[in-house]
Amino acid sequence: MPGVRNLTQVEATERARLLEVTGYDISLDLSTAVQPTGRTFRSVTEVRFRCAEPGATTFIETAAESVRSATLNGEPVDLSGWSAEKGLTLSGLAAENVLVVDADFGYSNSGQGLHRTVDPVDGETYLYSQFETADAQKVYACFDQPDLKSVYTWHATVPDHWRVVSNMPVAREEAAGEGLKTVHFTVSERMSTYITALCAGPYHEVRRTHDGIDMGYFCRASMAPHMDADDLHLITTQGFDFFQEKFGVRYPLPKYDQLWVPDFNAGAMENFGCVTHAESHYIFRSQVTDFEYEQRANTILHELAHMWFGDLVTMRWWNDLWLNESFAEWASHWCNTHATRFTDAWTTFLSIRKNWGYRQDQLSSTHPVYCEMPDLEAVEVNFDGITYAKGASVLKQLVAYVGEEPFLAGLRAYFGKYAWDNATFDDLLSELEAASGRELRKFAAQWLETAQVNTLRPEVTIGADGTYERVVVRQEAPSAYPTLRTHRIGVGLYDLTDGRLVRRELIETDVTGELTELSELHGKPAADVLLLNDEDLTYAKLRLDERSMATVVQHIAGFDSSLARALCWTAAWDMTRDAELSARDYVALVLAGLTAETDINLVTATLRQATTALTFYADPAWAPTGWADLARTARTALAAAEPGSGFQLAWARSYASSARSGEDLATLRGWLDGNGVPEGLTVDTELRWTVLQSLVANGAAGAADVDAELAGDRTASGEREAAYAYALVPTVENKAAVWALLTGPDALPNWRNRALLQGFTHAAQVELTAPYRERYFATVDQVWAQRDSEPAQEFVQLAYPAHLVEEDTVAATDAWLAQDGRPASLRRLVAEGRDGVVRALKARERDARSA
């Protein structure tokens, strides 16, 4: 991938041994951002640093378009060996050094570096920075690794109607010529390069204060009517109060700004005191459900937790990326459960995040939670379900193992000892051991240094008198990853009473080795449901015994606990993915039980899984029947739901996405015209796009309809939705045109690249895109080499011929993988695509046997 140095861990370790960076002074001239021909901006960086070995040679990352000049201690630096990928070589270092680099850097449209976007509503230009993993070097010359922390002083020249936001408060502003001003910021606290930030543009701003902390909420001016600052502030302040009390450390900066920015690649980024969020995910232009509100709250709290864990105390190298993200993942759900209205957040964690971890952990690319990161390219593809969700599951288990109070005591000691510095997991473990008095190295080795997931399967014998004769938990592991772990689990005994599944008893026990007998159950009346891992304490796939499964199929809604229901839904989904349950039986379970589900997160997650089952795991000969069943159930459920409720909206979305018949598509067309809309359902902007996209995908609407819809929604969001809809147009000519754009020499803006990729393939268009299997393997190397890391990864994953569930797809992938010389991270992503096809082939074979 072009544009940055692929720093290795060896290089970083040596440079950290050699250098201490004492300060950056960064001046950016961003006045060119509003010029139609403005492609670059000028950046002048002064770096002060010490060298432990005077006379030594090192390097500094400078991923610029061009370097005007560079001086080291007043002497010119030789620029002949400079390139964006190599940076600048610095020779003959003194004990104390001053480096000044004057360079022109490029504005980005990939969401990396300094991203620039123009709002189609008012023509205004917006900028924001995104530096993780190592893209700070795309804005200023820097030693771009997490353990070379320093302080930063920013200066930015911008149009005088712009606001500029960085990690620290503004110190002063001064005129800088006609229509321009220069904004100067106060000197920052010590931090890593990847969490520095600068955002600029005519942002709409709302300011509040809480507990002496100045708080800002920003979005584009055209999105201001949709930014519900009161709710954003409520969640933020609830998080502040909770974390400051639990962590025993006050938030260390004088202000906390959050910006909801366009075209963002991820959900959010924890820049210290200047957090950026994805506007497209979290500023709601239309009605949404509590699923979306909870996801937003979780993201706000995730980034807030990073202010302590990641920003105040930072990993030394990216080996501990998992801990950085896993901690924030765990902390956000913990806080959501105890401090906000989303008290069932651990149910959401299981149904959304943990399922992501289970899926990732069963790919050929599985890796231990903790693993060595030899270079930055390895890091880029490791922001995955293992790093986030599995790691958070391990932390949740660790908290249960040592107790919450000892865990927090160790955490407070860790913050106190390593504040403003860098640390490792071993450092944290030492503090937790000291606080809890427990030896934790074996636990850590078992859970963090081994890969893949175990399956816990109950083997139940019931006597003639209706009591348990024997209950054994069988622990299984894949043959390639044979580790059998120690699991602390709850075992719930549920009795069916008047349609309700009432928990009679909860037993906590340890499961170790292949077989663990639950002797404490001997002689007890057999429950209607025996639920392993009740309360979801461990990380493992679950199975139900035959008696329990039969009860759950008929009465899954009878559990009072949403977490118990989620465990059962997840077990059924795992069985489907593992070809132990046919896709048609899974869909039947969903259609029978989900209409009574009262947790919107479970409804949303399970409907998505049903769609995945029909797309990939169902026998193609039966799949049309399944789609028709899903559409019929969704239409009935949305009509029966409370008018105007989130459940009605969730089922309406499902109906729109599953509609295939002429009758259903005609109903959807009527919704767009205001005809036949169910009582209470508002077919607003976002739902209109969802409906139209389904019509286009199924050939019931075309480009002219998209043109008309876009004419009424000429916004950045509208353009994104329209790009997706145009890509769905089911003609040979259109797919060829979209492919040409995706693979052409000119990189598309990240939002458009993503939208076209998402719309290029569709479950209803498998035959239409079949010819692109061969073209994918002929093109993927070129795209990988030419694009920035985020768009390149998206192409590899979304353009992979996953919908062609055929042995030919596996063979084509194998042939590509057999060729040497490709980057390991690219090979990993392509191999993950193969894994999905192999799994789908087995599931389809299982489903066909159920015919």
XYZ file of N, CA and C in Angstrom, residues 26-185:
480
model
N 3.856 22.671 15.119
C 3.337 22.331 13.800
C 2.493 23.483 13.273
N 2.857 24.007 12.103
C 2.107 25.094 11.466
C 1.557 24.608 10.136
N 0.253 24.681 9.983
C -0.409 24.231 8.762
C -1.078 25.415 8.076
N -0.877 25.544 6.775
C -1.604 26.526 5.983
C -2.698 25.792 5.229
N -3.912 25.877 5.748
C -5.043 25.148 5.176
C -5.935 26.044 4.317
N -5.437 27.220 3.966
C -6.242 28.133 3.150
C -6.501 27.561 1.764
N -5.658 26.626 1.327
C -5.851 26.028 -0.004
C -7.032 25.059 -0.044
N -7.562 24.683 1.106
C -8.621 23.667 1.142
C -9.867 24.107 0.389
N -10.132 25.410 0.344
C -11.351 25.901 -0.300
C -11.132 26.251 -1.758
N -9.912 26.088 -2.253
C -9.617 26.395 -3.647
C -9.900 25.165 -4.506
N -10.605 25.331 -5.614
C -10.936 24.168 -6.457
C -9.711 23.378 -6.901
N -8.587 24.061 -7.071
C -7.367 23.379 -7.514
C -6.438 23.059 -6.351
N -6.875 23.343 -5.133
C -6.008 23.112 -3.978
C -5.884 21.635 -3.662
N -4.750 21.065 -3.986
C -4.542 19.633 -3.772
C -3.667 19.353 -2.562
N -2.865 20.344 -2.179
C -1.914 20.156 -1.086
C -1.997 21.318 -0.106
N -1.415 21.116 1.060
C -1.287 22.171 2.064
C 0.157 22.187 2.559
N 0.569 23.352 3.013
C 1.942 23.502 3.502
C 1.982 23.218 4.999
N 2.971 22.453 5.393
C 3.128 22.079 6.785
C 4.586 22.296 7.183
N 4.782 23.103 8.215
C 6.127 23.351 8.734
C 6.191 22.782 10.151
N 7.081 21.809 10.338
C 7.187 21.114 11.622
C 8.557 21.355 12.235
N 8.562 21.821 13.472
C 9.807 21.884 14.245
C 9.748 20.788 15.309
N 10.730 19.903 15.280
C 10.783 18.802 16.234
C 12.044 18.951 17.071
N 11.858 18.917 18.378
C 13.004 18.933 19.292
C 13.128 17.547 19.921
N 14.343 17.018 19.885
C 14.527 15.676 20.442
C 15.965 15.470 20.909
N 16.100 14.537 21.840
C 17.411 14.177 22.376
C 17.860 12.847 21.773
N 19.152 12.656 21.717
C 19.713 11.412 21.211
C 20.669 10.840 22.250
N 20.464 9.579 22.586
C 21.294 8.943 23.614
C 22.703 8.646 23.111
N 22.891 8.609 21.804
C 24.199 8.307 21.234
C 24.536 9.353 20.172
N 25.085 10.501 20.584
C 25.446 11.534 19.603
C 26.300 10.961 18.470
N 25.983 11.438 17.263
C 26.656 10.926 16.078
C 25.867 9.852 15.359
N 24.812 9.334 15.993
C 24.029 8.250 15.407
C 23.175 8.749 14.244
N 22.598 7.800 13.523
C 21.698 8.079 12.399
C 20.329 7.485 12.700
N 19.289 8.209 12.339
C 17.929 7.696 12.472
C 17.103 8.192 11.290
N 15.785 8.132 11.400
C 14.907 8.572 10.321
C 13.646 9.151 10.933
N 12.968 9.989 10.162
C 11.690 10.554 10.580
C 10.700 10.405 9.435
N 9.493 9.934 9.755
C 8.476 9.736 8.720
C 7.989 11.090 8.207
N 7.925 11.207 6.890
C 7.440 12.427 6.237
C 6.747 12.004 4.954
N 5.485 11.616 5.060
C 4.733 11.100 3.910
C 4.104 12.260 3.151
N 4.959 13.126 2.598
C 4.519 14.354 1.928
C 4.452 14.151 0.419
N 3.847 15.130 -0.247
C 3.906 15.172 -1.702
C 5.282 15.646 -2.158
N 5.816 16.606 -1.427
C 7.162 17.114 -1.716
C 7.704 17.773 -0.464
N 9.019 17.816 -0.359
C 9.682 18.473 0.765
C 10.396 19.706 0.238
N 10.032 20.853 0.750
C 10.673 22.098 0.321
C 12.082 22.220 0.884
N 12.192 21.958 2.188
C 13.504 22.047 2.832
C 13.449 21.328 4.165
N 14.611 20.976 4.659
C 14.730 20.400 5.992
C 16.090 20.758 6.549
N 16.100 21.199 7.803
C 17.367 21.516 8.459
C 17.435 20.783 9.790
N 18.620 20.296 10.108
C 18.881 19.643 11.387
C 19.960 20.432 12.098
N 19.595 21.027 13.214
C 20.517 21.859 13.991
C 21.133 22.941 13.113
N 20.275 23.536 12.233
C 20.692 24.641 11.387
C 21.351 24.258 10.081
N 21.644 22.979 9.885
C 22.305 22.523 8.668
C 21.303 21.818 7.763
N 21.426 22.007 6.438
C 20.486 21.355 5.521
C 20.565 19.833 5.606
N 19.415 19.205 5.514
C 19.333 17.747 5.458
C 19.336 17.321 3.991
N 20.110 16.294 3.682
C 20.150 15.758 2.327
C 18.799 15.151 1.978
N 18.149 15.693 0.951
C 16.813 15.242 0.566
C 16.836 14.202 -0.553
N 18.017 13.844 -1.030
C 18.089 12.989 -2.220
C 17.500 11.596 -1.976
N 17.571 11.128 -0.736
C 17.049 9.799 -0.452
C 15.634 9.792 0.082
N 15.010 10.986 0.128
C 13.662 11.064 0.700
C 12.619 10.473 -0.252
N 11.642 9.792 0.322
C 10.400 9.445 -0.374
C 9.321 9.347 0.685
N 8.059 9.401 0.246
C 6.950 9.303 1.208
C 7.003 7.992 1.962
N 7.437 6.925 1.288
C 7.484 5.613 1.925
C 8.690 5.432 2.839
N 9.768 6.171 2.600
C 10.982 5.999 3.392
C 11.144 7.063 4.472
N 10.638 8.266 4.234
C 10.865 9.365 5.154
C 12.224 9.998 4.944
N 12.664 10.778 5.921
C 13.938 11.497 5.854
C 14.978 10.801 6.715
N 16.159 10.625 6.194
C 17.279 10.096 6.977
C 17.974 11.258 7.689
N 18.227 11.082 8.974
C 18.859 12.119 9.800
C 20.185 11.566 10.310
N 21.277 12.168 9.860
C 22.609 11.690 10.215
C 23.314 12.676 11.131
N 24.312 12.169 11.864
C 25.127 13.023 12.712
C 24.343 13.723 13.799
N 23.488 12.978 14.505
C 22.657 13.569 15.542
C 23.501 14.106 16.687
N 23.022 15.192 17.287
C 23.641 15.754 18.486
C 22.902 15.247 19.713
N 23.396 15.574 20.886
C 22.696 15.190 22.115
C 21.343 15.874 22.187
N 21.292 17.154 21.778
C 20.044 17.920 21.699
C 19.867 18.360 20.256
N 18.689 18.115 19.684
C 18.490 18.357 18.261
C 17.236 19.188 17.997
N 17.329 20.017 16.948
C 16.180 20.753 16.439
C 16.091 20.477 14.942
N 15.002 19.853 14.539
C 14.760 19.544 13.135
C 13.590 20.388 12.648
N 13.750 21.037 11.499
C 12.662 21.803 10.883
C 12.419 21.242 9.491
N 11.184 20.800 9.248
C 10.809 20.234 7.954
C 9.686 21.075 7.361
N 9.929 21.607 6.172
C 8.950 22.416 5.436
C 8.522 21.591 4.229
N 7.253 21.195 4.207
C 6.820 20.262 3.168
C 5.387 20.538 2.756
N 5.026 20.024 1.587
C 3.659 20.085 1.096
C 3.056 18.687 1.174
N 1.942 18.592 1.893
C 1.255 17.317 2.086
C -0.065 17.341 1.319
N -0.542 16.163 0.955
C -1.765 16.083 0.171
C -3.010 15.953 1.028
N -4.049 16.685 0.650
C -5.362 16.420 1.244
C -5.795 15.011 0.837
N -6.523 14.361 1.700
C -6.930 12.980 1.474
C -8.416 12.910 1.127
N -8.790 11.899 0.334
C -10.210 11.564 0.190
C -10.459 10.114 0.576
N -9.485 9.524 1.301
C -9.583 8.120 1.708
C -9.965 7.954 3.169
N -10.145 9.071 3.899
C -10.426 8.982 5.323
C -9.185 8.780 6.161
N -8.005 8.880 5.568
C -6.742 8.736 6.266
C -5.905 9.989 6.061
N -5.101 10.358 7.063
C -4.357 11.603 6.976
C -5.274 12.774 7.272
N -5.227 13.822 6.433
C -6.131 14.965 6.584
C -7.193 14.865 5.493
N -8.359 14.399 5.875
C -9.441 14.139 4.920
C -10.193 15.432 4.621
N -10.449 15.649 3.344
C -11.210 16.832 2.914
C -12.472 16.390 2.199
N -13.579 17.052 2.524
C -14.845 16.768 1.850
C -15.597 18.072 1.653
N -16.366 18.131 0.586
C -17.177 19.307 0.286
C -18.640 18.923 0.437
N -19.356 19.688 1.242
C -20.771 19.405 1.495
C -21.599 19.845 0.290
N -22.339 18.916 -0.341
C -23.128 19.294 -1.519
C -24.289 20.229 -1.187
N -24.663 20.334 0.077
C -25.783 21.204 0.446
C -25.410 22.669 0.298
N -24.241 23.059 0.836
C -23.876 24.474 0.844
C -22.515 24.760 0.233
N -21.840 23.721 -0.274
C -20.538 23.923 -0.902
C -19.406 24.173 0.062
N -19.650 24.036 1.354
C -18.608 24.290 2.342
C -17.651 23.088 2.445
N -16.412 23.415 2.777
C -15.352 22.417 2.879
C -15.090 22.078 4.341
N -14.900 20.783 4.596
C -14.617 20.312 5.961
C -13.369 19.434 5.942
N -12.572 19.575 6.975
C -11.363 18.782 7.150
C -11.407 18.077 8.500
N -10.864 16.877 8.544
C -10.601 16.232 9.835
C -9.422 15.287 9.664
N -8.709 15.073 10.755
C -7.552 14.186 10.713
C -7.928 12.797 11.208
N -7.233 11.806 10.693
C -7.354 10.418 11.146
C -5.969 9.801 11.031
N -5.338 9.526 12.193
C -3.921 9.174 12.196
C -3.619 7.732 12.596
N -4.566 7.006 13.178
C -4.282 5.628 13.538
C -4.362 4.765 12.261
N -3.364 3.945 11.990
C -2.291 3.497 12.844
C -1.078 4.423 12.755
N -0.716 4.829 11.548
C 0.498 5.640 11.389
C 0.331 6.624 10.239
N -0.705 7.448 10.336
C -0.959 8.423 9.283
C -0.745 9.858 9.732
N -0.228 10.065 10.942
C 0.154 11.425 11.339
C 1.224 11.950 10.395
N 2.067 11.048 9.903
C 3.139 11.419 8.976
C 2.612 11.959 7.657
N 1.303 11.859 7.412
C 0.706 12.434 6.215
C 0.316 13.899 6.412
N 0.559 14.426 7.634
C 0.213 15.813 7.931
C 1.412 16.593 8.461
N 2.278 15.926 9.197
C 3.483 16.601 9.707
C 4.611 15.585 9.860
N 5.826 16.046 9.779
C 6.982 15.181 9.969
C 7.010 14.725 11.423
N 7.120 13.417 11.640
C 7.050 12.932 13.022
C 7.684 11.553 13.152
N 8.070 11.249 14.374
C 8.512 9.904 14.722
C 7.246 9.123 15.068
N 6.691 8.454 14.073
C 5.302 7.996 14.122
C 5.197 6.595 14.730
N 5.396 6.517 16.048
C 5.231 5.264 16.780
C 4.730 5.597 18.182
N 3.964 4.699 18.807
C 3.237 5.088 20.025
C 4.104 5.386 21.242
N 5.322 4.822 21.312
C 6.112 5.013 22.532
C 7.057 6.199 22.470
N 7.009 6.977 21.399
C 7.761 8.233 21.372
C 6.780 9.375 21.598
N 6.262 9.432 22.808
C 5.307 10.480 23.174
C 5.998 11.830 23.244
N 5.205 12.877 23.085
C 5.745 14.227 23.188
C 4.607 15.195 23.452
N 4.962 16.485 23.475
C 3.958 17.546 23.552
C 3.902 18.234 22.194
N 2.760 18.866 21.897
C 2.498 19.401 20.565
C 1.905 20.797 20.684
N 2.363 21.689 19.834
C 1.758 23.016 19.710
C 1.331 23.193 18.265
N 0.039 23.360 18.059
C -0.520 23.449 16.710
C -0.838 24.902 16.350
N -0.656 25.215 15.075
C -1.061 26.508 14.506
C -1.684 26.209 13.143
N -2.841 26.788 12.870
C -3.518 26.502 11.602
C -4.068 27.785 11.006
N -3.709 28.050 9.751
C -4.243 29.192 9.013
C -5.405 28.703 8.157
N -6.574 29.338 8.363
C -7.821 28.857 7.755
C -8.688 30.049 7.364
N -9.732 29.831 6.543
C -10.714 30.895 6.305
C -11.281 31.396 7.629
N -11.559 32.701 7.695
C -11.876 33.292 9.005
C -13.248 32.915 9.548
N -14.102 32.241 8.735
C -15.396 31.789 9.276
C -15.326 30.342 9.756
N -14.146 29.736 9.705
C -13.984 28.345 10.129
C -13.746 28.236 11.626
N -14.077 27.080 12.158
C -13.644 26.688 13.500
C -12.527 25.657 13.345
N -11.592 25.693 14.270
C -10.501 24.720 14.274
C -10.492 24.055 15.641
N -10.408 22.739 15.651
C -10.458 21.966 16.890
C -9.246 21.040 16.920
N -8.574 21.011 18.057
C -7.436 20.119 18.238
C -7.517 19.500 19.626
N -6.439 18.870 20.056
C -6.450 18.178 21.343
C -6.601 19.129 22.521
N -6.090 20.331 22.377
C -6.077 21.293 23.477
C -6.914 22.519 23.116
N -7.201 23.395 24.091
C -7.982 24.599 23.801
C -7.206 25.576 22.917
N -7.962 26.469 22.296
C -7.359 27.552 21.510
C -6.712 28.554 22.463
N -5.492 28.951 22.115
C -4.804 29.966 22.920
C -5.170 31.364 22.444
N -5.161 31.554 21.113
C -5.514 32.867 20.556
C -5.732 32.714 19.057
N -6.376 33.723 18.466
C -6.528 33.808 17.025
C -6.009 35.152 16.565
N -5.493 35.208 15.333
C -5.019 36.478 14.782
C -5.264 36.509 13.286
N -5.461 37.713 12.765
C -5.708 37.869 11.337
C -4.478 37.410 10.555
N -4.749 36.814 9.372
C -3.648 36.284 8.562
C -3.838 36.646 7.094
N -4.288 37.871 6.837
C -4.535 38.284 5.467
C -6.019 38.297 5.174
N -6.359 38.676 3.960
C -7.753 38.859 3.584
C -8.541 37.566 3.709
N -9.558 37.601 4.596
C -10.437 36.452 4.761
C -9.821 35.283 5.482
N -8.665 35.450 6.081
C -7.974 34.345 6.741
C -7.637 34.686 8.187
N -7.434 33.655 8.969
C -6.967 33.816 10.341
C -6.044 32.657 10.682
N -5.208 32.865 11.666
C -4.376 31.777 12.192
C -4.817 31.485 13.614
N -5.109 30.230 13.858
C -5.549 29.777 15.170
C -4.365 29.094 15.860
N -4.027 29.565 17.046
C -2.919 29.013 17.816
C -3.484 28.249 19.017
N -2.962 27.060 19.261
C -3.427 26.225 20.368
C -2.410 26.204 21.495
